[in-house]
Short mmCIF file of C-alpha atoms in Angstrom, two decimals:
data_model
loop_
_atom_site.label_atom_id
_atom_site.label_comp_id
_atom_site.label_asym_id
_atom_site.label_seq_id
_atom_site.Cartn_x
_atom_site.Cartn_y
_atom_site.Cartn_z
CA MET A 27 106.68 114.71 107.99
CA LEU A 28 106.54 116.82 111.14
CA GLY A 29 103.30 118.50 110.10
CA PRO A 30 101.15 115.32 109.84
CA VAL A 31 102.56 113.94 113.11
CA LEU A 32 101.73 117.16 114.95
CA ASN A 33 98.18 116.92 113.58
CA TRP A 34 97.89 113.33 114.87
CA LEU A 35 99.14 114.50 118.26
CA ALA A 36 96.52 117.24 118.40
CA ILE A 37 93.77 114.73 117.58
CA ALA A 38 95.15 112.22 120.09
CA ARG A 39 94.97 114.81 122.88
CA GLN A 40 91.24 115.05 122.22
CA CYS A 41 90.75 111.26 122.23
CA PHE A 42 93.01 109.97 125.04
CA ALA A 43 92.62 110.68 128.76
CA ASP A 44 96.42 110.44 129.38
CA PRO A 45 96.36 110.27 133.21
CA CYS A 46 100.13 109.58 133.41
CA GLY A 47 101.25 112.22 130.89
CA GLY A 48 102.95 109.83 128.48
CA LEU A 49 100.88 110.64 125.40
CA THR A 50 103.19 113.17 123.73
CA ARG A 51 106.37 111.13 124.12
CA GLY A 52 104.69 107.82 123.37
CA LEU A 53 102.91 108.91 120.19
CA LEU A 54 105.83 110.90 118.79
CA THR A 55 108.28 108.09 119.46
CA SER A 56 105.98 105.44 117.97
CA ALA A 57 105.50 107.51 114.79
CA PHE A 58 109.05 108.72 114.19
CA ALA A 59 110.55 105.31 115.04
CA LEU A 60 108.79 103.98 111.93
CA LEU A 61 110.39 106.73 109.83
CA VAL A 62 113.97 106.34 111.02
CA GLY A 63 113.91 102.52 111.05
CA LEU A 64 113.82 101.65 114.75
CA GLU A 65 112.83 97.99 114.53
CA ARG A 66 111.96 97.23 118.15
CA ILE A 67 111.05 99.37 121.11
CA PHE A 68 113.93 98.02 123.19
CA HIS A 69 116.33 99.49 120.61
CA LEU A 70 115.65 102.84 122.27
CA GLU A 71 118.27 101.84 124.83
CA GLN A 72 120.99 102.38 122.20
CA MET A 73 119.47 105.51 120.64
CA GLU A 74 121.56 108.63 121.36
CA ASP A 75 120.63 110.87 118.45
CA ALA A 76 119.94 114.48 119.46
CA GLY A 77 117.64 115.09 116.49
CA PHE A 78 115.51 112.06 117.33
CA ALA A 79 115.31 113.21 120.94
CA ARG A 80 113.92 116.60 119.95
CA LEU A 81 111.51 115.09 117.45
CA THR A 82 110.06 112.82 120.11
CA GLY A 83 109.36 115.42 122.77
CA GLY A 84 112.49 116.23 124.74
CA ARG A 85 116.21 116.89 124.78
CA ARG A 86 117.14 113.30 125.63
CA CYS A 87 116.05 110.16 123.83
CA PRO A 88 112.96 108.50 125.33
CA SER A 89 113.07 105.44 127.53
CA ARG A 90 111.69 102.13 126.34
CA TYR A 91 109.87 101.78 129.65
CA SER A 92 107.91 105.01 129.41
CA VAL A 93 106.98 104.47 125.76
CA GLY A 94 106.14 100.82 126.31
CA GLY A 95 104.05 101.64 129.36
CA TRP A 96 102.03 104.17 127.35
CA ARG A 97 101.42 101.64 124.60
CA ARG A 98 100.29 98.87 126.92
CA HIS A 99 97.58 100.95 128.60
CA LEU A 100 95.64 102.25 125.60
CA PRO A 101 91.88 101.61 126.00
CA TRP A 102 90.26 100.26 122.85
CA TYR A 103 87.47 102.87 122.83
CA GLU A 104 89.96 105.74 122.88
CA VAL A 105 91.95 104.08 120.10
CA ASP A 106 88.74 103.68 118.09
CA ALA A 107 88.04 107.39 118.47
CA PHE A 108 91.56 108.25 117.26
CA CYS A 109 91.22 105.91 114.28
CA ARG A 110 87.86 107.41 113.30
CA ARG A 111 89.15 110.99 113.40
CA THR A 112 92.33 110.27 111.44
CA SER A 113 90.85 107.98 108.77
CA PRO A 114 91.26 109.69 105.35
CA TRP A 115 87.69 109.13 104.17
CA HIS A 116 87.91 112.35 102.15
CA LEU A 117 89.91 110.42 99.54
CA ILE A 118 86.78 108.61 98.32
CA GLN A 119 84.00 111.01 99.31
CA GLY A 120 81.67 111.58 96.36
CA ASP A 121 83.97 109.59 94.10
CA ILE A 122 84.02 106.24 92.31
CA ALA A 123 86.00 104.09 94.75
CA LEU A 124 87.86 100.83 94.23
CA VAL A 125 88.59 99.50 97.73
CA SER A 126 90.34 96.29 98.78
CA TYR A 127 89.64 94.55 102.09
CA ASP A 128 92.11 92.05 103.45
CA GLU A 129 93.67 90.76 106.63
CA HIS A 130 97.26 90.78 107.82
CA THR A 131 98.19 87.95 110.15
CA ILE A 132 100.80 88.58 112.86
CA PRO A 133 102.26 85.35 114.26
CA ARG A 134 102.84 85.14 118.01
CA TRP A 135 105.41 82.79 119.49
CA THR A 136 104.17 82.66 123.06
CA HIS A 137 103.74 79.30 124.77
CA LYS A 138 102.74 80.70 128.12
CA PHE A 139 99.44 82.17 126.92
CA ASN A 140 96.90 80.07 125.07
CA ILE A 141 95.71 82.60 122.50
CA PRO A 142 93.54 81.63 119.49
CA LYS A 143 95.16 80.16 116.41
CA GLY A 144 94.76 81.18 112.80
CA TYR A 145 96.24 80.28 109.45
CA VAL A 146 99.58 82.00 108.77
CA THR A 147 100.37 81.94 105.04
CA THR A 148 104.10 82.62 105.45
CA ARG A 149 104.39 79.54 107.66
CA ASN A 150 101.71 77.52 105.83
CA LYS A 151 100.17 76.28 109.05
CA HIS A 152 97.78 77.17 111.85
CA MET A 153 99.52 78.79 114.79
CA ARG A 154 98.96 81.38 117.52
CA CYS A 155 98.46 84.77 115.93
CA GLU A 156 96.57 88.06 115.89
CA LYS A 157 95.10 89.89 112.93
CA LEU A 158 94.73 93.38 111.53
CA PHE A 159 92.00 93.98 108.95
CA TYR A 160 92.67 96.94 106.65
CA SER A 161 90.58 98.83 104.10
CA TYR A 162 92.79 100.11 101.28
CA ASP A 163 91.88 102.59 98.53
CA LEU A 164 93.45 101.30 95.34
CA SER A 165 92.92 104.53 93.38
CA SER A 166 95.03 106.68 95.70
CA GLY A 167 97.18 103.90 97.18
CA ARG A 168 96.29 104.84 100.77
CA TYR A 169 94.93 103.02 103.82
CA LEU A 170 91.42 103.99 104.92
CA ALA A 171 90.70 102.07 108.13
CA VAL A 172 91.85 99.24 110.40
CA ARG A 173 90.38 96.78 112.89
CA ALA A 174 92.36 94.47 115.22
CA THR A 175 91.02 91.04 116.22
CA PRO A 176 92.16 87.76 117.78
CA GLY A 177 93.71 85.17 115.48
CA HIS A 178 90.65 82.96 114.97
CA TRP A 179 88.68 85.73 113.28
CA GLY A 180 88.46 85.65 109.48
CA LEU A 181 87.75 88.10 106.70
CA GLN A 182 84.28 86.59 106.38
CA ASP A 183 83.45 87.76 109.92
CA LEU A 184 84.14 91.43 109.10
CA ALA A 185 83.48 91.69 105.35
CA VAL A 186 79.99 93.13 105.69
CA THR A 187 80.96 95.43 108.58
CA LEU A 188 83.99 96.88 106.77
CA THR A 189 81.99 97.46 103.59
CA GLN A 190 79.23 99.23 105.50
CA GLN A 191 81.84 101.36 107.27
CA THR A 192 83.22 102.51 103.92
CA LEU A 193 79.79 103.33 102.54
CA GLN A 194 78.60 105.20 105.62
CA ARG A 195 81.76 107.13 106.52
CA GLY A 196 83.44 107.46 103.15
CA GLN A 197 80.19 108.36 101.33
CA PRO A 198 81.47 107.40 97.87
CA GLU A 199 79.25 107.86 94.87
CA TYR A 200 79.96 104.26 93.90
CA LEU A 201 81.99 101.53 95.62
CA HIS A 202 83.54 98.46 94.03
CA ALA A 203 84.66 96.23 96.91
CA LEU A 204 87.33 93.58 96.31
CA PHE A 205 87.79 90.55 98.58
CA ASP A 206 90.13 87.61 98.64
CA ALA A 207 88.79 84.07 99.08
CA GLY A 208 88.81 84.44 102.88
CA ALA A 209 85.59 86.46 102.67
CA GLY A 210 83.74 83.54 101.10
CA GLN A 211 84.92 80.44 102.91
CA SER A 212 81.28 79.49 103.36
CA ASP A 213 78.34 80.11 101.05
CA ALA A 214 76.63 82.00 103.88
CA GLY A 215 79.42 84.58 103.84
CA VAL A 216 79.11 84.98 100.08
CA ARG A 217 75.35 85.39 100.30
CA ALA A 218 75.69 88.01 103.08
CA LEU A 219 77.78 90.22 100.79
CA TRP A 220 75.43 89.68 97.86
CA ASP A 221 72.48 90.67 100.06
CA LEU A 222 74.39 93.82 100.99
CA THR A 223 74.71 94.75 97.30
CA GLN A 224 70.92 94.51 97.04
CA GLU A 225 70.54 96.80 100.05
CA TYR A 226 72.89 99.46 98.64
CA ASP A 227 72.04 98.98 94.97
CA PRO A 228 73.27 100.62 92.73
CA ARG A 229 76.04 102.16 94.87
CA LEU A 230 77.82 98.86 95.63
CA THR A 231 79.49 96.20 93.54
CA VAL A 232 81.39 93.23 94.97
CA THR A 233 84.05 91.04 93.37
CA MET A 234 85.45 88.11 95.33
CA ARG A 235 87.90 85.35 94.60
CA ALA A 236 85.90 82.13 94.85
CA CYS A 237 87.12 79.28 97.00
CA ARG A 238 88.33 76.41 94.83
CA TYR A 239 86.33 73.63 96.39
CA PRO A 240 86.87 70.36 94.48
CA HIS A 241 83.24 69.83 93.46
CA ARG A 242 83.05 73.33 91.97
CA VAL A 243 86.45 73.19 90.30
CA LYS A 244 85.30 70.00 88.61
CA LEU A 245 82.27 71.81 87.17
CA TRP A 246 84.33 74.81 86.06
CA LYS A 247 86.89 72.61 84.32
CA ALA A 248 84.09 70.84 82.50
CA LEU A 249 83.09 74.00 80.66
CA PRO A 250 83.38 73.56 76.88
CA GLY A 251 86.48 75.04 75.26
CA GLU A 252 84.51 77.26 72.88
CA GLN A 253 83.09 79.12 75.86
CA PHE A 254 86.55 80.49 76.68
CA GLU A 255 88.01 83.58 75.02
CA SER A 256 91.79 83.80 74.71
CA PHE A 257 93.88 86.87 75.60
CA TRP A 258 97.63 87.39 75.48
CA GLU A 259 99.53 89.27 78.16
CA PRO A 260 103.18 90.31 78.58
CA GLY A 261 105.44 87.78 80.24
CA PRO A 262 106.77 88.07 83.80
CA TYR A 263 110.04 89.75 82.76
CA VAL A 264 111.57 91.76 79.91
CA ASP A 265 111.68 89.87 76.59
CA ALA A 266 109.75 86.97 78.13
CA PRO A 267 107.27 85.25 75.81
CA ALA A 268 103.69 86.40 76.13
CA LYS A 269 101.42 84.25 78.26
CA GLU A 270 97.92 83.15 77.38
CA ILE A 271 94.87 83.45 79.58
CA ARG A 272 91.41 82.18 78.76
CA LEU A 273 88.28 83.75 80.21
CA ALA A 274 84.80 82.31 80.44
CA GLU A 275 81.59 83.35 82.14
CA THR A 276 79.24 80.96 83.91
CA GLN A 277 76.81 80.77 86.84
CA THR A 278 77.42 79.17 90.25
CA VAL A 279 74.59 78.01 92.50
CA LEU A 280 75.31 78.28 96.20
CA LYS A 281 74.43 75.56 98.66
CA GLY A 282 70.72 75.37 99.41
CA GLU A 283 69.74 77.96 96.79
CA SER A 284 67.80 77.82 93.57
CA PRO A 285 69.26 78.32 90.07
CA GLU A 286 67.51 81.71 89.91
CA GLN A 287 69.87 82.91 92.68
CA ALA A 288 73.04 81.77 90.88
CA LEU A 289 76.07 84.07 91.04
CA ARG A 290 77.86 85.45 88.02
CA THR A 291 81.24 83.69 87.89
CA ILE A 292 84.28 84.64 85.81
CA ILE A 293 86.66 81.74 85.20
CA CYS A 294 90.27 82.68 84.41
CA ARG A 295 92.40 79.83 83.08
CA GLU A 296 96.09 80.70 82.98
CA VAL A 297 97.75 78.45 80.43
CA VAL A 298 101.08 77.13 81.69
CA PRO A 299 103.37 75.63 79.03
CA GLY A 300 105.15 72.39 79.70
CA PRO A 301 104.24 69.55 82.04
CA LYS A 302 102.76 71.77 84.73
CA LYS A 303 98.99 72.09 85.11
CA ASP A 304 97.10 75.22 84.13
CA ARG A 305 96.10 77.59 86.90
CA TRP A 306 92.41 78.29 87.52
CA HIS A 307 91.24 81.54 89.12
CA PRO A 308 87.44 81.82 89.65
CA LEU A 309 85.83 85.14 90.60
CA PHE A 310 82.34 85.82 91.91
CA THR A 311 81.12 89.27 90.91
CA THR A 312 78.06 91.50 90.72
CA ALA A 313 79.70 93.78 88.14
CA VAL A 314 78.11 94.07 84.71
CA VAL A 315 81.31 94.80 82.79
CA THR A 316 83.20 92.34 80.58
CA PRO A 317 85.14 89.43 82.12
CA LEU A 318 88.47 91.02 81.14
CA GLU A 319 87.55 94.27 82.91
CA VAL A 320 86.53 92.34 86.03
CA LEU A 321 89.86 90.51 86.05
CA THR A 322 91.82 93.73 85.50
CA MET A 323 90.12 95.48 88.42
CA PHE A 324 90.57 92.52 90.72
CA ARG A 325 94.26 92.32 89.91
CA ALA A 326 94.65 95.81 91.37
CA ARG A 327 94.41 94.09 94.79
CA GLN A 328 98.11 93.36 94.36
CA TYR A 329 98.85 96.95 95.39
CA HIS A 330 97.22 96.21 98.75
CA GLU A 331 99.43 93.16 99.16
CA GLN A 332 102.44 95.27 98.22
CA ALA A 333 101.51 97.78 100.93
CA TYR A 334 101.59 94.92 103.47
CA ARG A 335 105.05 93.98 102.25
CA VAL A 336 106.24 97.55 102.74
CA GLY A 337 104.66 97.56 106.19
CA VAL A 338 106.40 94.36 107.24
CA TYR A 339 109.88 95.05 105.87
CA ASP A 340 110.06 98.87 106.02
CA GLU A 341 107.82 99.68 109.02
CA PHE A 342 108.14 96.44 111.03
CA LEU A 343 104.41 95.74 111.07
CA ASP A 344 104.92 92.32 112.62
CA ALA A 345 106.51 93.98 115.68
CA VAL A 346 103.32 95.74 116.83
CA PRO A 347 102.38 95.19 120.51
CA CYS A 348 100.48 92.07 121.50
CA GLY A 349 96.73 92.21 121.86
CA TYR A 350 96.53 89.61 124.61
CA ASP A 351 96.88 90.83 128.19
CA LYS A 352 100.07 89.46 129.76
CA ASP A 353 98.70 90.31 133.22
CA SER A 354 95.73 87.98 132.81
CA PRO A 355 95.25 85.78 135.90
CA ASP A 356 94.58 82.67 133.80
CA PRO A 357 97.19 82.13 131.02
CA LYS A 358 94.91 79.50 129.51
CA ARG A 359 92.26 82.15 128.88
CA PRO A 360 94.04 85.50 128.59
CA ARG A 361 92.06 88.69 128.13
CA PHE A 362 92.20 90.41 124.72
CA ASP A 363 92.66 94.18 124.45
CA ARG A 364 92.86 95.39 120.89
CA GLY A 365 93.83 98.94 121.90
CA PRO A 366 97.65 98.70 121.69
CA LEU A 367 97.57 96.34 118.69
CA GLN A 368 95.19 98.51 116.70
CA MET A 369 96.86 101.81 117.67
CA ILE A 370 100.33 100.91 116.45
CA GLY A 371 98.91 99.05 113.45
CA TRP A 372 97.06 102.22 112.48
CA LEU A 373 100.17 104.37 113.03
CA VAL A 374 101.93 102.12 110.53
CA ALA A 375 99.16 102.88 108.03
CA LEU A 376 99.20 106.62 108.77
CA VAL A 377 102.97 106.82 108.29
CA TYR A 378 102.61 104.86 105.04
CA ASN A 379 100.03 107.37 103.80
CA ALA A 380 102.01 110.40 104.93
CA VAL A 381 105.26 109.20 103.37
CA GLY A 382 103.44 108.56 100.11
CA ASP A 383 102.08 112.12 100.09
CA TRP A 384 105.52 113.48 101.01
CA ALA A 385 107.27 111.56 98.23
CA ALA A 386 104.77 112.87 95.68
CA SER A 387 105.69 116.46 96.61
CA LEU A 388 109.41 116.06 95.86
CA SER A 389 110.76 117.84 92.78
CA GLU A 390 111.89 114.59 91.17
CA ASP A 391 109.97 111.40 90.49
CA TYR A 392 109.90 109.56 93.82
CA VAL A 393 106.25 108.52 93.62
CA ASP A 394 105.67 104.92 94.78
CA CYS A 395 109.17 104.67 96.27
CA HIS A 396 109.32 102.38 99.28
CA ILE A 397 109.83 103.87 102.70
CA ARG A 398 113.19 102.15 103.02
CA THR A 399 114.40 103.92 99.85
CA LEU A 400 113.28 107.33 101.10
CA ARG A 401 114.78 106.64 104.52
CA ARG A 402 118.14 105.86 102.99
CA GLN A 403 117.98 108.78 100.57
CA PHE A 404 116.52 111.55 102.73
CA PHE A 405 115.42 110.74 106.28
CA ASN A 406 118.55 109.34 107.93
CA ARG A 407 120.93 112.14 107.03
CA ALA A 408 123.61 113.81 109.14
CA GLY A 409 123.23 117.44 110.10
CA THR A 410 123.80 120.10 112.73
CA LEU A 411 121.27 121.47 115.22
CA TYR A 412 121.33 125.12 116.30
CA GLU A 413 119.04 126.36 119.07
CA THR A 414 118.16 130.01 119.42
CA PRO A 415 115.61 131.54 121.81
CA GLU A 416 113.08 131.54 118.96
CA ALA A 417 114.01 128.69 116.61
CA LEU A 418 115.52 125.26 116.17
CA VAL A 419 117.62 125.33 113.01
CA VAL A 420 118.34 121.99 111.31
CA ASN A 421 121.22 122.29 108.83
CA LEU A 422 121.58 119.12 106.74
CA GLU A 423 125.01 118.21 105.44
CA ARG A 424 125.41 118.16 101.69
CA PHE A 425 124.47 114.89 99.97
CA ALA A 426 123.78 113.69 96.44
CA GLY A 427 120.25 114.38 95.29
CA GLN A 428 119.46 116.99 97.94
CA GLU A 429 118.02 119.33 95.29
CA ALA A 430 114.84 117.21 95.28
CA LEU A 431 114.12 118.47 98.80
CA VAL A 432 114.03 122.16 97.89
CA PRO A 433 110.25 122.49 97.27
CA VAL A 434 109.46 120.35 100.34
CA ILE A 435 111.75 122.40 102.61
CA ASP A 436 110.35 125.70 101.28
CA GLU A 437 106.81 124.53 102.01
CA PHE A 438 107.82 123.23 105.44
CA ASN A 439 109.52 126.48 106.47
CA ALA A 440 106.59 128.54 105.21
CA ALA A 441 104.22 126.55 107.45
CA GLU A 442 106.19 127.72 110.55
CA HIS A 443 105.85 124.53 112.56
CA ARG A 444 106.58 124.93 116.28
CA LEU A 445 107.52 122.42 118.96
CA PRO A 446 105.53 122.95 122.17
CA TRP A 447 107.94 120.77 124.17
CA LEU A 448 110.91 123.04 123.21
CA GLU A 449 109.46 126.31 124.51
CA ASN A 450 107.42 126.61 121.29
CA ARG A 451 110.49 127.11 119.10
CA ARG A 452 109.96 127.28 115.37
CA VAL A 453 111.65 124.57 113.30
CA VAL A 454 113.69 125.77 110.33
CA VAL A 455 115.35 123.33 107.92
CA ALA A 456 118.27 124.34 105.69
CA LEU A 457 120.46 122.60 103.13
CA THR A 458 124.22 123.02 102.81
CA PRO A 459 124.79 124.80 99.46
CA ASN A 460 126.31 122.75 96.68
CA ASN A 461 129.04 124.77 94.97
CA ASN A 462 129.09 122.39 91.96
CA GLN A 463 132.84 122.08 92.26
CA PRO A 464 134.50 119.08 90.59
CA ARG A 465 135.46 116.27 92.93
CA SER A 466 139.11 115.66 93.63
CA GLY A 467 140.59 112.21 93.61
CA PRO A 468 139.30 109.05 91.98
#
């Protein structure tokens, strides 16, 4: 993981002015804290690990004040430049891309500052919050881009912009964009995306979960039964009975439009046995494939939602710095600076991507393992540090499963990574040999 972080540091030095000299320590600490599981920045006060100190730019662990001060004074335009240069657009360049766009809402508990409110799903209410909008490549399972906004922004406000960004910077051969219902809360937002497909035809296809407004749900439920086609899927757990879904295709006319402009609509009716009501899932789409294929592709959005879950519980995504300025003269109308919020939110995504690539290079099958699993298995391990005039040798103590690290360590040592803040010493990693001797005792 040292190699990608050093690359981010080199790019950051080209993007940030750094008048106070806190860039190296601030960026390294912010990145490696996500790897080792440092939940909050003030937990640096209890950190006394020598290895963490050397990873983050010195011989002593960093101070929360220096790192926090660097984070709070990140201009948004410099953060935008860093995000542009580190976005992995090469993953979809010239390829057939399936990209999901969604928002992550970060609740804020301040009462002193009157920041905008938004809907927080985990709390099921409107409250003060801030948002991060991510583009996520479902084929590779990697984040592509991010944008931070105040809490009253919605996916509909950025849907067209994010899609254009993917088409212009990613340059895919073909893009299938997936949106949740937030992108179509009004018919104007739906029409804006459909107009965009006409502009980029045939490179762009859009599929969106339709809002279940009562007057439209009534029309969809009135469809004749023979129009639905039944499919059977595996149950939610092993040996569970198969569940039935019924798919139908119809047309939906948006408000103020003619029937000739009607949208292709796929209606998914999930049959629920017993007294509970069936679940209805409508999808607007411009795709020309079968309804089952549309539903299958849209269901891949769940991997994006899973990435958010990993970000929240493994990388502490909800602990990113606030976007509102706490030094604003009027707490009723605080200034908004998306620089710190977007920077740390993007570091969370970069670490997620880098850990995924690192896990895929292990000798055993650790693909798709969560960061918390890899942290427990490999990252937070005891070892001994040896400093020579030319190298920093990291000797890990023996642990179960260390053989999976052999190809990764060989590749790392061959790359000859050096630490500029330790007199340019080369980092060498070694494992304690396992003699395969039988264990004594129970």
